[in-house]
mmCIF file of N, CA and C in Angstrom:
data_model
loop_
_atom_site.group_PDB
_atom_site.id
_atom_site.type_symbol
_atom_site.label_atom_id
_atom_site.label_comp_id
_atom_site.label_asym_id
_atom_site.label_seq_id
_atom_site.Cartn_x
_atom_site.Cartn_y
_atom_site.Cartn_z
ATOM 1 N N MET J 1 -18.467 22.037 5.296
ATOM 2 C CA MET J 1 -18.377 20.598 4.980
ATOM 3 C C MET J 1 -17.078 20.084 5.562
ATOM 4 N N ALA J 2 -16.055 20.906 5.693
ATOM 5 C CA ALA J 2 -14.736 20.401 6.313
ATOM 6 C C ALA J 2 -14.938 20.095 7.701
ATOM 7 N N ARG J 3 -15.754 20.932 8.384
ATOM 8 C CA ARG J 3 -16.010 20.680 9.826
ATOM 9 C C ARG J 3 -16.837 19.400 10.008
ATOM 10 N N VAL J 4 -17.742 19.115 9.217
ATOM 11 C CA VAL J 4 -18.513 17.871 9.308
ATOM 12 C C VAL J 4 -17.554 16.717 9.139
ATOM 13 N N ARG J 5 -16.649 16.780 8.129
ATOM 14 C CA ARG J 5 -15.910 15.676 7.695
ATOM 15 C C ARG J 5 -14.861 15.386 8.945
ATOM 16 N N ARG J 6 -14.339 16.529 9.445
ATOM 17 C CA ARG J 6 -13.431 16.454 10.588
ATOM 18 C C ARG J 6 -14.109 15.801 11.846
ATOM 19 N N PHE J 7 -15.317 16.150 12.092
ATOM 20 C CA PHE J 7 -16.035 15.666 13.243
ATOM 21 C C PHE J 7 -16.255 14.205 13.006
ATOM 22 N N LEU J 8 -16.660 13.791 11.747
ATOM 23 C CA LEU J 8 -16.945 12.295 11.513
ATOM 24 C C LEU J 8 -15.653 11.434 11.577
ATOM 25 N N LEU J 9 -14.598 12.042 11.249
ATOM 26 C CA LEU J 9 -13.338 11.366 11.404
ATOM 27 C C LEU J 9 -12.935 11.187 12.905
ATOM 28 N N LEU J 10 -13.042 12.224 13.592
ATOM 29 C CA LEU J 10 -12.909 12.299 15.040
ATOM 30 C C LEU J 10 -13.799 11.285 15.756
ATOM 31 N N LEU J 11 -15.001 11.201 15.324
ATOM 32 C CA LEU J 11 -15.922 10.182 15.944
ATOM 33 C C LEU J 11 -15.573 8.786 15.529
ATOM 34 N N LEU J 12 -15.055 8.543 14.406
ATOM 35 C CA LEU J 12 -14.586 7.266 13.958
ATOM 36 C C LEU J 12 -13.437 6.871 14.726
ATOM 37 N N VAL J 13 -12.504 7.782 14.855
ATOM 38 C CA VAL J 13 -11.319 7.463 15.745
ATOM 39 C C VAL J 13 -11.649 7.022 17.107
ATOM 40 N N VAL J 14 -12.587 7.811 17.748
ATOM 41 C CA VAL J 14 -13.025 7.547 19.149
ATOM 42 C C VAL J 14 -13.600 6.179 19.187
ATOM 43 N N VAL J 15 -14.433 5.892 18.225
ATOM 44 C CA VAL J 15 -15.111 4.496 18.338
ATOM 45 C C VAL J 15 -14.184 3.440 18.164
ATOM 46 N N LEU J 16 -13.128 3.538 17.176
ATOM 47 C CA LEU J 16 -12.117 2.519 17.098
ATOM 48 C C LEU J 16 -11.304 2.467 18.301
ATOM 49 N N VAL J 17 -10.984 3.538 18.880
ATOM 50 C CA VAL J 17 -10.103 3.463 20.198
ATOM 51 C C VAL J 17 -10.970 2.575 21.212
ATOM 52 N N LEU J 18 -12.218 2.957 21.342
ATOM 53 C CA LEU J 18 -13.040 2.206 22.411
ATOM 54 C C LEU J 18 -13.164 0.729 22.018
ATOM 55 N N PHE J 19 -13.267 0.501 20.694
ATOM 56 C CA PHE J 19 -13.409 -0.970 20.363
ATOM 57 C C PHE J 19 -11.979 -1.679 20.706
ATOM 58 N N ALA J 20 -10.947 -1.061 20.552
ATOM 59 C CA ALA J 20 -9.618 -1.558 20.654
ATOM 60 C C ALA J 20 -9.474 -1.654 22.209
ATOM 61 N N MET J 21 -9.848 -0.802 23.034
ATOM 62 C CA MET J 21 -9.756 -0.876 24.456
ATOM 63 C C MET J 21 -10.599 -2.169 24.952
ATOM 64 N N LEU J 22 -11.804 -2.244 24.457
ATOM 65 C CA LEU J 22 -12.651 -3.386 24.861
ATOM 66 C C LEU J 22 -12.130 -4.753 24.464
ATOM 67 N N PHE J 23 -11.597 -4.756 23.263
ATOM 68 C CA PHE J 23 -10.836 -5.904 22.794
ATOM 69 C C PHE J 23 -9.738 -6.376 23.642
ATOM 70 N N THR J 24 -8.914 -5.376 23.918
ATOM 71 C CA THR J 24 -7.676 -5.568 24.844
ATOM 72 C C THR J 24 -8.135 -6.071 26.229
ATOM 73 N N LEU J 25 -9.094 -5.446 26.883
ATOM 74 C CA LEU J 25 -9.553 -5.935 28.202
ATOM 75 C C LEU J 25 -10.194 -7.263 28.145
ATOM 76 N N ASN J 26 -10.733 -7.733 27.008
ATOM 77 C CA ASN J 26 -11.357 -8.978 27.021
ATOM 78 C C ASN J 26 -10.487 -10.145 26.637
ATOM 79 N N ASN J 27 -9.278 -9.870 26.228
ATOM 80 C CA ASN J 27 -8.372 -10.712 25.796
ATOM 81 C C ASN J 27 -7.090 -10.598 26.512
ATOM 82 N N GLN J 28 -7.050 -10.676 27.784
ATOM 83 C CA GLN J 28 -5.870 -10.628 28.561
ATOM 84 C C GLN J 28 -5.189 -12.001 28.812
ATOM 85 N N GLU J 29 -5.715 -13.052 28.495
ATOM 86 C CA GLU J 29 -5.100 -14.413 28.693
ATOM 87 C C GLU J 29 -3.743 -14.476 28.052
ATOM 88 N N PRO J 30 -2.735 -14.925 28.797
ATOM 89 C CA PRO J 30 -1.374 -15.028 28.271
ATOM 90 C C PRO J 30 -1.410 -16.277 27.284
ATOM 91 N N VAL J 31 -0.624 -16.309 26.237
ATOM 92 C CA VAL J 31 -0.491 -17.292 25.311
ATOM 93 C C VAL J 31 0.869 -17.393 24.820
ATOM 94 N N VAL J 32 1.390 -18.654 24.634
ATOM 95 C CA VAL J 32 2.630 -18.991 24.184
ATOM 96 C C VAL J 32 2.464 -19.508 22.841
ATOM 97 N N LEU J 33 3.176 -18.928 21.786
ATOM 98 C CA LEU J 33 3.125 -19.435 20.521
ATOM 99 C C LEU J 33 4.231 -20.382 20.157
ATOM 100 N N ASP J 34 3.891 -21.634 19.663
ATOM 101 C CA ASP J 34 4.865 -22.742 19.276
ATOM 102 C C ASP J 34 5.180 -22.567 17.875
ATOM 103 N N LEU J 35 6.297 -22.077 17.604
ATOM 104 C CA LEU J 35 6.690 -22.004 16.110
ATOM 105 C C LEU J 35 7.753 -23.054 15.749
ATOM 106 N N LEU J 36 7.271 -24.309 15.734
ATOM 107 C CA LEU J 36 8.086 -25.335 15.296
ATOM 108 C C LEU J 36 9.332 -25.562 16.365
ATOM 109 N N PHE J 37 10.399 -24.717 16.126
ATOM 110 C CA PHE J 37 11.634 -24.823 16.692
ATOM 111 C C PHE J 37 11.864 -23.744 17.792
ATOM 112 N N TYR J 38 10.728 -22.768 18.069
ATOM 113 C CA TYR J 38 10.920 -21.773 18.882
ATOM 114 C C TYR J 38 9.682 -21.607 19.555
ATOM 115 N N GLN J 39 9.660 -21.305 20.910
ATOM 116 C CA GLN J 39 8.500 -20.856 21.569
ATOM 117 C C GLN J 39 8.646 -19.420 21.950
ATOM 118 N N THR J 40 7.582 -18.572 21.740
ATOM 119 C CA THR J 40 7.613 -17.256 22.067
ATOM 120 C C THR J 40 7.389 -17.025 23.422
ATOM 121 N N PRO J 41 7.756 -15.809 23.954
ATOM 122 C CA PRO J 41 7.424 -15.533 25.403
ATOM 123 C C PRO J 41 5.830 -15.431 25.584
ATOM 124 N N SER J 42 5.429 -15.550 26.832
ATOM 125 C CA SER J 42 3.962 -15.595 27.089
ATOM 126 C C SER J 42 3.505 -14.170 26.970
ATOM 127 N N LEU J 43 2.689 -13.826 26.062
ATOM 128 C CA LEU J 43 2.040 -12.504 25.953
ATOM 129 C C LEU J 43 0.506 -12.655 25.737
ATOM 130 N N SER J 44 -0.242 -11.611 25.922
ATOM 131 C CA SER J 44 -1.617 -11.521 25.893
ATOM 132 C C SER J 44 -2.167 -11.763 24.477
ATOM 133 N N VAL J 45 -3.318 -12.449 24.266
ATOM 134 C CA VAL J 45 -3.842 -12.593 22.949
ATOM 135 C C VAL J 45 -3.992 -11.376 22.076
ATOM 136 N N ALA J 46 -4.448 -10.312 22.879
ATOM 137 C CA ALA J 46 -4.641 -9.085 22.146
ATOM 138 C C ALA J 46 -3.252 -8.507 21.623
ATOM 139 N N LEU J 47 -2.322 -8.660 22.438
ATOM 140 C CA LEU J 47 -0.960 -8.149 21.969
ATOM 141 C C LEU J 47 -0.494 -8.930 20.765
ATOM 142 N N TRP J 48 -0.601 -10.264 20.859
ATOM 143 C CA TRP J 48 -0.222 -11.069 19.556
ATOM 144 C C TRP J 48 -0.906 -10.675 18.322
ATOM 145 N N LEU J 49 -2.282 -10.328 18.546
ATOM 146 C CA LEU J 49 -3.166 -10.005 17.441
ATOM 147 C C LEU J 49 -2.717 -8.579 16.872
ATOM 148 N N VAL J 50 -2.460 -7.682 17.741
ATOM 149 C CA VAL J 50 -1.997 -6.386 17.354
ATOM 150 C C VAL J 50 -0.635 -6.450 16.562
ATOM 151 N N LEU J 51 0.274 -7.434 17.047
ATOM 152 C CA LEU J 51 1.491 -7.377 16.389
ATOM 153 C C LEU J 51 1.211 -8.057 15.117
ATOM 154 N N ALA J 52 0.280 -9.119 14.879
ATOM 155 C CA ALA J 52 0.099 -9.639 13.572
ATOM 156 C C ALA J 52 -0.594 -8.653 12.716
ATOM 157 N N LEU J 53 -1.386 -7.747 13.216
ATOM 158 C CA LEU J 53 -1.976 -6.688 12.379
ATOM 159 C C LEU J 53 -0.886 -5.689 11.877
ATOM 160 N N ILE J 54 0.025 -5.451 12.757
ATOM 161 C CA ILE J 54 1.115 -4.370 12.405
ATOM 162 C C ILE J 54 1.905 -5.076 11.205
ATOM 163 N N LEU J 55 2.330 -6.340 11.568
ATOM 164 C CA LEU J 55 3.175 -7.033 10.545
ATOM 165 C C LEU J 55 2.501 -7.218 9.229
ATOM 166 N N GLY J 56 1.180 -7.534 9.273
ATOM 167 C CA GLY J 56 0.431 -7.513 8.012
ATOM 168 C C GLY J 56 0.353 -6.226 7.182
ATOM 169 N N ALA J 57 0.166 -5.084 8.079
ATOM 170 C CA ALA J 57 0.106 -3.928 7.441
ATOM 171 C C ALA J 57 1.518 -3.490 6.755
ATOM 172 N N ILE J 58 2.591 -3.776 7.420
ATOM 173 C CA ILE J 58 3.889 -3.617 6.755
ATOM 174 C C ILE J 58 4.118 -4.356 5.559
ATOM 175 N N LEU J 59 3.735 -5.771 5.604
ATOM 176 C CA LEU J 59 3.922 -6.522 4.480
ATOM 177 C C LEU J 59 2.978 -6.069 3.290
ATOM 178 N N GLY J 60 1.751 -5.661 3.613
ATOM 179 C CA GLY J 60 0.811 -5.083 2.619
ATOM 180 C C GLY J 60 1.369 -3.864 2.009
ATOM 181 N N ALA J 61 1.903 -2.987 2.653
ATOM 182 C CA ALA J 61 2.424 -1.726 2.194
ATOM 183 C C ALA J 61 3.658 -2.063 1.363
ATOM 184 N N ALA J 62 4.456 -3.045 1.694
ATOM 185 C CA ALA J 62 5.698 -3.393 0.858
ATOM 186 C C ALA J 62 5.224 -3.983 -0.443
ATOM 187 N N ALA J 63 4.262 -4.863 -0.392
ATOM 188 C CA ALA J 63 3.735 -5.506 -1.699
ATOM 189 C C ALA J 63 3.102 -4.397 -2.512
ATOM 190 N N ALA J 64 2.438 -3.421 -1.890
ATOM 191 C CA ALA J 64 1.719 -2.457 -2.765
ATOM 192 C C ALA J 64 2.692 -1.486 -3.387
ATOM 193 N N SER J 65 3.866 -1.191 -2.548
ATOM 194 C CA SER J 65 4.880 -0.254 -3.264
ATOM 195 C C SER J 65 5.658 -0.912 -4.349
ATOM 196 N N LEU J 66 5.810 -2.340 -4.151
ATOM 197 C CA LEU J 66 6.334 -3.002 -5.393
ATOM 198 C C LEU J 66 5.420 -2.918 -6.585
ATOM 199 N N THR J 67 4.235 -3.118 -6.420
ATOM 200 C CA THR J 67 3.284 -3.009 -7.430
ATOM 201 C C THR J 67 3.356 -1.636 -8.079
ATOM 202 N N VAL J 68 3.416 -0.536 -7.336
ATOM 203 C CA VAL J 68 3.362 0.793 -7.753
ATOM 204 C C VAL J 68 4.710 1.019 -8.419
ATOM 205 N N ALA J 69 5.778 0.525 -8.013
ATOM 206 C CA ALA J 69 7.138 0.651 -8.682
ATOM 207 C C ALA J 69 7.145 0.123 -10.080
ATOM 208 N N ARG J 70 6.618 -1.074 -10.161
ATOM 209 C CA ARG J 70 6.367 -1.796 -11.513
ATOM 210 C C ARG J 70 5.582 -0.984 -12.504
ATOM 211 N N SER J 71 4.556 -0.520 -11.964
ATOM 212 C CA SER J 71 3.648 0.362 -12.800
ATOM 213 C C SER J 71 4.400 1.653 -13.381
ATOM 214 N N ARG J 72 5.160 2.185 -12.409
ATOM 215 C CA ARG J 72 5.899 3.447 -12.889
ATOM 216 C C ARG J 72 6.938 3.048 -13.836
ATOM 217 N N MET J 73 7.615 2.037 -13.720
ATOM 218 C CA MET J 73 8.581 1.625 -14.625
ATOM 219 C C MET J 73 7.905 1.198 -15.953
ATOM 220 N N ALA J 74 6.861 0.581 -15.996
ATOM 221 C CA ALA J 74 6.123 0.348 -17.181
ATOM 222 C C ALA J 74 5.693 1.582 -18.047
ATOM 223 N N ARG J 75 5.286 2.540 -17.194
ATOM 224 C CA ARG J 75 4.741 3.751 -17.795
ATOM 225 C C ARG J 75 5.999 4.510 -18.376
ATOM 226 N N ARG J 76 7.093 4.609 -17.771
ATOM 227 C CA ARG J 76 8.296 5.185 -18.300
ATOM 228 C C ARG J 76 8.878 4.538 -19.677
ATOM 229 N N ARG J 77 8.663 3.157 -19.488
ATOM 230 C CA ARG J 77 9.011 2.581 -20.891
ATOM 231 C C ARG J 77 8.103 2.925 -21.903
ATOM 232 N N THR J 78 6.816 2.992 -21.586
ATOM 233 C CA THR J 78 5.786 3.215 -22.665
ATOM 234 C C THR J 78 5.957 4.777 -23.148
ATOM 235 N N GLU J 79 6.266 5.682 -22.188
ATOM 236 C CA GLU J 79 6.520 7.065 -22.629
ATOM 237 C C GLU J 79 7.771 7.120 -23.447
ATOM 238 N N LYS J 80 8.773 6.490 -23.182
ATOM 239 C CA LYS J 80 9.996 6.512 -24.072
ATOM 240 C C LYS J 80 9.591 5.809 -25.535
ATOM 241 N N GLN J 81 9.022 4.746 -25.445
ATOM 242 C CA GLN J 81 8.576 4.241 -26.807
ATOM 243 C C GLN J 81 7.756 5.246 -27.501
ATOM 244 N N LEU J 82 6.689 5.895 -26.817
ATOM 245 C CA LEU J 82 5.884 6.905 -27.603
ATOM 246 C C LEU J 82 6.740 8.120 -28.043
ATOM 247 N N LYS J 83 7.739 8.598 -27.323
ATOM 248 C CA LYS J 83 8.563 9.566 -27.820
ATOM 249 C C LYS J 83 9.394 9.121 -29.119
ATOM 250 N N ARG J 84 9.974 7.983 -29.078
ATOM 251 C CA ARG J 84 10.616 7.374 -30.270
ATOM 252 C C ARG J 84 9.733 7.318 -31.423
ATOM 253 N N SER J 85 8.466 6.860 -31.149
ATOM 254 C CA SER J 85 7.481 6.645 -32.273
ATOM 255 C C SER J 85 7.137 8.079 -32.791
ATOM 256 N N GLU J 86 6.964 8.990 -31.984
ATOM 257 C CA GLU J 86 6.708 10.488 -32.368
ATOM 258 C C GLU J 86 7.792 10.991 -33.350
ATOM 259 N N LYS J 87 8.977 10.797 -32.811
ATOM 260 C CA LYS J 87 10.264 11.252 -33.562
ATOM 261 C C LYS J 87 10.247 10.568 -35.018
ATOM 262 N N SER J 88 10.042 9.180 -34.803
ATOM 263 C CA SER J 88 10.025 8.579 -36.220
ATOM 264 C C SER J 88 8.938 9.007 -37.069
ATOM 265 N N LEU J 89 7.668 9.415 -36.577
ATOM 266 C CA LEU J 89 6.631 9.854 -37.403
ATOM 267 C C LEU J 89 6.922 11.154 -37.952
ATOM 268 N N LYS J 90 7.464 12.039 -37.180
ATOM 269 C CA LYS J 90 7.917 13.404 -37.687
ATOM 270 C C LYS J 90 8.949 13.249 -38.857
ATOM 271 N N ARG J 91 9.928 12.496 -38.556
ATOM 272 C CA ARG J 91 10.917 12.191 -39.730
ATOM 273 C C ARG J 91 10.278 11.631 -40.876
ATOM 274 N N GLN J 92 9.520 10.688 -40.782
ATOM 275 C CA GLN J 92 8.680 10.250 -42.053
ATOM 276 C C GLN J 92 7.855 11.256 -42.641
ATOM 277 N N GLN J 93 7.139 12.216 -41.817
ATOM 278 C CA GLN J 93 6.415 13.171 -42.566
ATOM 279 C C GLN J 93 7.376 14.127 -43.260
ATOM 280 N N ARG J 94 8.468 14.531 -42.505
ATOM 281 C CA ARG J 94 9.296 15.475 -43.123
ATOM 282 C C ARG J 94 9.946 14.896 -44.370
ATOM 283 N N ASP J 95 10.305 13.526 -44.501
ATOM 284 C CA ASP J 95 10.894 12.961 -45.670
ATOM 285 C C ASP J 95 9.729 12.805 -46.695
ATOM 286 N N ALA J 96 8.519 12.594 -46.428
ATOM 287 C CA ALA J 96 7.476 12.602 -47.326
ATOM 288 C C ALA J 96 7.197 13.883 -48.012
ATOM 289 N N ALA J 97 7.278 15.011 -47.189
ATOM 290 C CA ALA J 97 7.032 16.336 -47.630
ATOM 291 C C ALA J 97 8.252 16.703 -48.651
ATOM 292 N N LYS J 98 9.408 16.213 -48.347
ATOM 293 C CA LYS J 98 10.539 16.568 -49.179
ATOM 294 C C LYS J 98 10.455 15.860 -50.462
ATOM 295 N N SER J 99 10.015 14.672 -50.503
ATOM 296 C CA SER J 99 9.830 13.850 -51.663
ATOM 297 C C SER J 99 8.753 14.443 -52.643
ATOM 298 N N ILE J 100 7.726 15.031 -52.064
ATOM 299 C CA ILE J 100 6.720 15.584 -52.853
ATOM 300 C C ILE J 100 7.198 16.896 -53.557
ATOM 301 N N GLU J 101 8.043 17.610 -52.958
ATOM 302 C CA GLU J 101 8.594 18.825 -53.369
ATOM 303 C C GLU J 101 9.429 18.685 -54.685
#
């Protein structure tokens, strides 16, 4: 099963590389981006799109890591609250047992 999975992954990578090569070859026209007060150097459409993809991946990973960090902090707070509640419950049970005796 591991061999099949590895083969399928390799096949997927090869197909993606071929598509990327075709995309790059078909989008060689130089383009200048006008960003209000700045004009970028003339680069191919494919390169601009790849740069945008990389920037998007970095920003997406940063946003996801912030969400994960918030979730971890919330989990820690909840675990601390649970420990305090368990201690309080044990104390109340112990006090109730003493009052019965």
